[in-house]
Amino acid sequence: MDKAEQLDRISEQLQAAGYKLTAQRSATVAVILDHAQAHLSAEQIFMATKEVVPEIGLATVYRTLEMLTELYVLNKVRFIEDGMTHYDLCETDHDHHFHHHLLCLQCGAIEEIHTDLLPAVEQQVYDDYTFTVLDHRLTFHGICARCQQINQQNGLPANQLDPSRQIDVTQL
């Protein structure tokens, strides 16, 4: 789905919920669509949106992000390492919401997993607690393939962090 189609879909979702796609909201959504794989924080989204709409306020961006999260347009993702909330687009073809990531502790790369990995766990939760899981998030921490290759080229074990290259997760 291209950007225009995604913007139309999001506009329809907003209208169905009684909201309008204002110029500020449209600019905010456009920034999110332009950086769909980046997992931007609210501040990063604000700064990028401000370049397009200089008069936009941080509070407007925060309200827009909250609204889009409530409408399941966006996922809020909080990585424990940096304590910041990041945002990315929800998958549009799922009634059941899940969001999984791979976080490389060596270079900081974040990769999304588009497969629900926990159906058996969810069933066990239901069987044991009569609790229906509607949404879950999971982040695996480790070393990406690129960093493993670099480690091997440098004579280090592929499956261990290179202390000289380990990221400062507070900077994510």
PDB file of C-alpha atoms in Angstrom:
ATOM      1  CA  MET A   1       0.000   0.000   0.000  1.00  0.00           C
ATOM      2  CA  ASP A   2       1.506   3.350  -1.003  1.00  0.00           C
ATOM      3  CA  LYS A   3       1.606   6.468   1.157  1.00  0.00           C
ATOM      4  CA  ALA A   4      -1.501   8.078  -0.409  1.00  0.00           C
ATOM      5  CA  GLU A   5      -3.523   4.903   0.146  1.00  0.00           C
ATOM      6  CA  GLN A   6      -2.308   4.648   3.741  1.00  0.00           C
ATOM      7  CA  LEU A   7      -3.208   8.300   4.364  1.00  0.00           C
ATOM      8  CA  ASP A   8      -6.686   7.695   2.897  1.00  0.00           C
ATOM      9  CA  ARG A   9      -7.147   4.613   5.097  1.00  0.00           C
ATOM     10  CA  ILE A  10      -6.084   6.522   8.208  1.00  0.00           C
ATOM     11  CA  SER A  11      -8.358   9.423   7.255  1.00  0.00           C
ATOM     12  CA  GLU A  12     -11.283   6.985   6.987  1.00  0.00           C
ATOM     13  CA  GLN A  13     -10.437   5.533  10.405  1.00  0.00           C
ATOM     14  CA  LEU A  14     -10.393   9.020  11.915  1.00  0.00           C
ATOM     15  CA  GLN A  15     -13.708   9.960  10.302  1.00  0.00           C
ATOM     16  CA  ALA A  16     -15.326   6.716  11.461  1.00  0.00           C
ATOM     17  CA  ALA A  17     -14.284   7.615  15.015  1.00  0.00           C
ATOM     18  CA  GLY A  18     -15.599  11.178  14.684  1.00  0.00           C
ATOM     19  CA  TYR A  19     -12.284  12.956  14.090  1.00  0.00           C
ATOM     20  CA  LYS A  20     -11.163  15.135  11.197  1.00  0.00           C
ATOM     21  CA  LEU A  21      -7.847  14.862   9.420  1.00  0.00           C
ATOM     22  CA  THR A  22      -6.640  18.415  10.056  1.00  0.00           C
ATOM     23  CA  ALA A  23      -3.550  19.849   8.390  1.00  0.00           C
ATOM     24  CA  GLN A  24      -1.524  19.269  11.573  1.00  0.00           C
ATOM     25  CA  ARG A  25      -2.731  15.675  11.901  1.00  0.00           C
ATOM     26  CA  SER A  26      -2.103  15.058   8.220  1.00  0.00           C
ATOM     27  CA  ALA A  27       1.458  16.367   8.501  1.00  0.00           C
ATOM     28  CA  THR A  28       2.085  14.245  11.600  1.00  0.00           C
ATOM     29  CA  VAL A  29       0.760  11.120   9.879  1.00  0.00           C
ATOM     30  CA  ALA A  30       2.838  11.893   6.771  1.00  0.00           C
ATOM     31  CA  VAL A  31       5.997  12.027   8.907  1.00  0.00           C
ATOM     32  CA  ILE A  32       5.111   8.695  10.487  1.00  0.00           C
ATOM     33  CA  LEU A  33       4.485   7.154   7.061  1.00  0.00           C
ATOM     34  CA  ASP A  34       7.762   8.586   5.725  1.00  0.00           C
ATOM     35  CA  HIS A  35       9.654   7.031   8.640  1.00  0.00           C
ATOM     36  CA  ALA A  36       7.597   3.849   9.003  1.00  0.00           C
ATOM     37  CA  GLN A  37      10.586   1.640   9.847  1.00  0.00           C
ATOM     38  CA  ALA A  38      12.341   4.109  12.156  1.00  0.00           C
ATOM     39  CA  HIS A  39      10.350   3.705  15.405  1.00  0.00           C
ATOM     40  CA  LEU A  40      10.469   7.447  16.096  1.00  0.00           C
ATOM     41  CA  SER A  41       9.805   8.991  19.499  1.00  0.00           C
ATOM     42  CA  ALA A  42       7.182  11.715  19.964  1.00  0.00           C
ATOM     43  CA  GLU A  43       9.936  14.330  20.058  1.00  0.00           C
ATOM     44  CA  GLN A  44      11.445  13.064  16.813  1.00  0.00           C
ATOM     45  CA  ILE A  45       8.018  13.070  15.160  1.00  0.00           C
ATOM     46  CA  PHE A  46       7.435  16.603  16.454  1.00  0.00           C
ATOM     47  CA  MET A  47      10.754  17.894  15.107  1.00  0.00           C
ATOM     48  CA  ALA A  48      10.170  16.341  11.677  1.00  0.00           C
ATOM     49  CA  THR A  49       6.580  17.629  11.550  1.00  0.00           C
ATOM     50  CA  LYS A  50       7.680  21.114  12.627  1.00  0.00           C
ATOM     51  CA  GLU A  51       9.878  21.279   9.513  1.00  0.00           C
ATOM     52  CA  VAL A  52       6.723  20.939   7.404  1.00  0.00           C
ATOM     53  CA  VAL A  53       4.276  22.825   9.658  1.00  0.00           C
ATOM     54  CA  PRO A  54       6.377  25.315  11.666  1.00  0.00           C
ATOM     55  CA  GLU A  55       3.437  26.502  13.780  1.00  0.00           C
ATOM     56  CA  ILE A  56       2.607  23.029  15.154  1.00  0.00           C
ATOM     57  CA  GLY A  57       2.971  22.550  18.893  1.00  0.00           C
ATOM     58  CA  LEU A  58       4.375  19.596  20.775  1.00  0.00           C
ATOM     59  CA  ALA A  59       1.052  19.141  22.597  1.00  0.00           C
ATOM     60  CA  THR A  60      -0.756  18.802  19.251  1.00  0.00           C
ATOM     61  CA  VAL A  61       1.648  16.066  18.185  1.00  0.00           C
ATOM     62  CA  TYR A  62       1.231  14.250  21.512  1.00  0.00           C
ATOM     63  CA  ARG A  63      -2.580  14.430  21.260  1.00  0.00           C
ATOM     64  CA  THR A  64      -2.446  13.152  17.678  1.00  0.00           C
ATOM     65  CA  LEU A  65      -0.190  10.257  18.657  1.00  0.00           C
ATOM     66  CA  GLU A  66      -2.483   9.309  21.547  1.00  0.00           C
ATOM     67  CA  MET A  67      -5.545   9.440  19.295  1.00  0.00           C
ATOM     68  CA  LEU A  68      -3.848   7.322  16.610  1.00  0.00           C
ATOM     69  CA  THR A  69      -2.782   4.812  19.263  1.00  0.00           C
ATOM     70  CA  GLU A  70      -6.326   4.548  20.643  1.00  0.00           C
ATOM     71  CA  LEU A  71      -7.614   3.916  17.100  1.00  0.00           C
ATOM     72  CA  TYR A  72      -5.000   1.168  16.535  1.00  0.00           C
ATOM     73  CA  VAL A  73      -3.331   3.152  13.770  1.00  0.00           C
ATOM     74  CA  LEU A  74      -0.095   3.289  15.781  1.00  0.00           C
ATOM     75  CA  ASN A  75       1.614   1.047  18.279  1.00  0.00           C
ATOM     76  CA  LYS A  76       3.351   2.510  21.289  1.00  0.00           C
ATOM     77  CA  VAL A  77       6.580   0.675  21.875  1.00  0.00           C
ATOM     78  CA  ARG A  78       8.670   1.262  24.970  1.00  0.00           C
ATOM     79  CA  PHE A  79      12.134  -0.184  24.984  1.00  0.00           C
ATOM     80  CA  ILE A  80      13.286  -0.670  28.565  1.00  0.00           C
ATOM     81  CA  GLU A  81      16.829   0.287  27.656  1.00  0.00           C
ATOM     82  CA  ASP A  82      16.072   3.909  26.801  1.00  0.00           C
ATOM     83  CA  GLY A  83      12.781   4.353  28.671  1.00  0.00           C
ATOM     84  CA  MET A  84      11.319   6.319  25.752  1.00  0.00           C
ATOM     85  CA  THR A  85       8.093   5.619  23.929  1.00  0.00           C
ATOM     86  CA  HIS A  86       8.497   4.985  20.219  1.00  0.00           C
ATOM     87  CA  TYR A  87       5.726   4.753  17.623  1.00  0.00           C
ATOM     88  CA  ASP A  88       5.141   2.685  14.554  1.00  0.00           C
ATOM     89  CA  LEU A  89       2.251   1.707  12.333  1.00  0.00           C
ATOM     90  CA  CYS A  90      -0.078  -1.139  13.246  1.00  0.00           C
ATOM     91  CA  GLU A  91      -0.508  -4.004  10.868  1.00  0.00           C
ATOM     92  CA  THR A  92      -3.786  -3.337   9.067  1.00  0.00           C
ATOM     93  CA  ASP A  93      -4.922  -6.878   8.355  1.00  0.00           C
ATOM     94  CA  HIS A  94      -5.058  -8.285  11.887  1.00  0.00           C
ATOM     95  CA  ASP A  95      -7.941  -8.324  14.348  1.00  0.00           C
ATOM     96  CA  HIS A  96      -5.550  -9.572  17.000  1.00  0.00           C
ATOM     97  CA  HIS A  97      -2.830  -7.049  17.776  1.00  0.00           C
ATOM     98  CA  PHE A  98       0.726  -8.127  18.381  1.00  0.00           C
ATOM     99  CA  HIS A  99       4.011  -6.379  18.006  1.00  0.00           C
ATOM    100  CA  HIS A 100       7.413  -8.028  18.186  1.00  0.00           C
ATOM    101  CA  HIS A 101      10.887  -6.583  17.708  1.00  0.00           C
ATOM    102  CA  LEU A 102      14.490  -7.648  17.487  1.00  0.00           C
ATOM    103  CA  LEU A 103      16.817  -5.112  19.156  1.00  0.00           C
ATOM    104  CA  CYS A 104      20.542  -5.376  18.409  1.00  0.00           C
ATOM    105  CA  LEU A 105      22.452  -4.391  21.522  1.00  0.00           C
ATOM    106  CA  GLN A 106      25.595  -3.819  19.479  1.00  0.00           C
ATOM    107  CA  CYS A 107      24.441  -1.397  16.759  1.00  0.00           C
ATOM    108  CA  GLY A 108      20.951  -0.394  17.958  1.00  0.00           C
ATOM    109  CA  ALA A 109      19.126  -1.705  14.885  1.00  0.00           C
ATOM    110  CA  ILE A 110      15.469  -2.499  15.464  1.00  0.00           C
ATOM    111  CA  GLU A 111      13.741  -5.015  13.228  1.00  0.00           C
ATOM    112  CA  GLU A 112      10.054  -5.903  13.324  1.00  0.00           C
ATOM    113  CA  ILE A 113       8.768  -9.450  13.383  1.00  0.00           C
ATOM    114  CA  HIS A 114       5.517  -9.766  11.460  1.00  0.00           C
ATOM    115  CA  THR A 115       4.603 -13.199  12.782  1.00  0.00           C
ATOM    116  CA  ASP A 116       2.562 -13.804  15.916  1.00  0.00           C
ATOM    117  CA  LEU A 117       4.912 -15.941  17.987  1.00  0.00           C
ATOM    118  CA  LEU A 118       2.704 -16.496  21.017  1.00  0.00           C
ATOM    119  CA  PRO A 119      -0.598 -18.216  20.099  1.00  0.00           C
ATOM    120  CA  ALA A 120       0.168 -21.242  22.304  1.00  0.00           C
ATOM    121  CA  VAL A 121       1.083 -18.969  25.230  1.00  0.00           C
ATOM    122  CA  GLU A 122      -2.111 -16.963  24.755  1.00  0.00           C
ATOM    123  CA  GLN A 123      -4.166 -20.170  24.747  1.00  0.00           C
ATOM    124  CA  GLN A 124      -2.425 -21.297  27.936  1.00  0.00           C
ATOM    125  CA  VAL A 125      -3.202 -17.931  29.550  1.00  0.00           C
ATOM    126  CA  TYR A 126      -6.848 -18.367  28.586  1.00  0.00           C
ATOM    127  CA  ASP A 127      -6.967 -21.979  29.810  1.00  0.00           C
ATOM    128  CA  ASP A 128      -5.299 -21.185  33.145  1.00  0.00           C
ATOM    129  CA  TYR A 129      -6.812 -17.753  33.885  1.00  0.00           C
ATOM    130  CA  THR A 130      -9.842 -17.409  31.569  1.00  0.00           C
ATOM    131  CA  PHE A 131      -8.161 -14.262  30.258  1.00  0.00           C
ATOM    132  CA  THR A 132      -8.460 -13.388  26.574  1.00  0.00           C
ATOM    133  CA  VAL A 133      -5.318 -11.733  25.206  1.00  0.00           C
ATOM    134  CA  LEU A 134      -6.128  -8.999  22.677  1.00  0.00           C
ATOM    135  CA  ASP A 135      -2.710  -7.428  22.340  1.00  0.00           C
ATOM    136  CA  HIS A 136       0.888  -8.175  23.247  1.00  0.00           C
ATOM    137  CA  ARG A 137       4.358  -6.828  22.645  1.00  0.00           C
ATOM    138  CA  LEU A 138       7.657  -8.631  22.777  1.00  0.00           C
ATOM    139  CA  THR A 139      11.240  -7.456  22.258  1.00  0.00           C
ATOM    140  CA  PHE A 140      14.129  -9.846  21.798  1.00  0.00           C
ATOM    141  CA  HIS A 141      17.524  -8.415  22.759  1.00  0.00           C
ATOM    142  CA  GLY A 142      20.583  -9.763  21.020  1.00  0.00           C
ATOM    143  CA  ILE A 143      23.036  -9.329  18.158  1.00  0.00           C
ATOM    144  CA  CYS A 144      21.921  -8.850  14.549  1.00  0.00           C
ATOM    145  CA  ALA A 145      23.370 -10.853  11.643  1.00  0.00           C
ATOM    146  CA  ARG A 146      25.452  -7.882  10.444  1.00  0.00           C
ATOM    147  CA  CYS A 147      27.094  -7.398  13.839  1.00  0.00           C
ATOM    148  CA  GLN A 148      27.695 -11.140  14.197  1.00  0.00           C
ATOM    149  CA  GLN A 149      29.546 -11.081  10.889  1.00  0.00           C
ATOM    150  CA  ILE A 150      31.598  -8.054  11.968  1.00  0.00           C
ATOM    151  CA  ASN A 151      32.449  -9.797  15.250  1.00  0.00           C
ATOM    152  CA  GLN A 152      33.686 -12.876  13.383  1.00  0.00           C
ATOM    153  CA  GLN A 153      35.760 -10.733  11.009  1.00  0.00           C
ATOM    154  CA  ASN A 154      37.364  -9.128  14.075  1.00  0.00           C
ATOM    155  CA  GLY A 155      38.188 -12.531  15.579  1.00  0.00           C
ATOM    156  CA  LEU A 156      35.469 -12.374  18.231  1.00  0.00           C
ATOM    157  CA  PRO A 157      32.708 -14.885  18.931  1.00  0.00           C
ATOM    158  CA  ALA A 158      29.685 -14.061  16.763  1.00  0.00           C
ATOM    159  CA  ASN A 159      27.246 -14.597  19.617  1.00  0.00           C
ATOM    160  CA  GLN A 160      28.870 -12.241  22.146  1.00  0.00           C
ATOM    161  CA  LEU A 161      28.699  -8.465  22.382  1.00  0.00           C
ATOM    162  CA  ASP A 162      31.827  -6.614  21.384  1.00  0.00           C
ATOM    163  CA  PRO A 163      32.298  -4.337  24.431  1.00  0.00           C
ATOM    164  CA  SER A 164      33.987  -1.712  22.264  1.00  0.00           C
ATOM    165  CA  ARG A 165      30.940  -1.513  19.979  1.00  0.00           C
ATOM    166  CA  GLN A 166      28.107  -2.017  22.474  1.00  0.00           C
ATOM    167  CA  ILE A 167      25.520   0.720  22.133  1.00  0.00           C
ATOM    168  CA  ASP A 168      24.552   3.166  24.795  1.00  0.00           C
ATOM    169  CA  VAL A 169      20.907   2.171  24.915  1.00  0.00           C
ATOM    170  CA  THR A 170      20.011   5.466  26.573  1.00  0.00           C
ATOM    171  CA  GLN A 171      20.733   7.113  23.199  1.00  0.00           C
ATOM    172  CA  LEU A 172      18.156   5.085  21.242  1.00  0.00           C
TER     173      LEU A 172
END
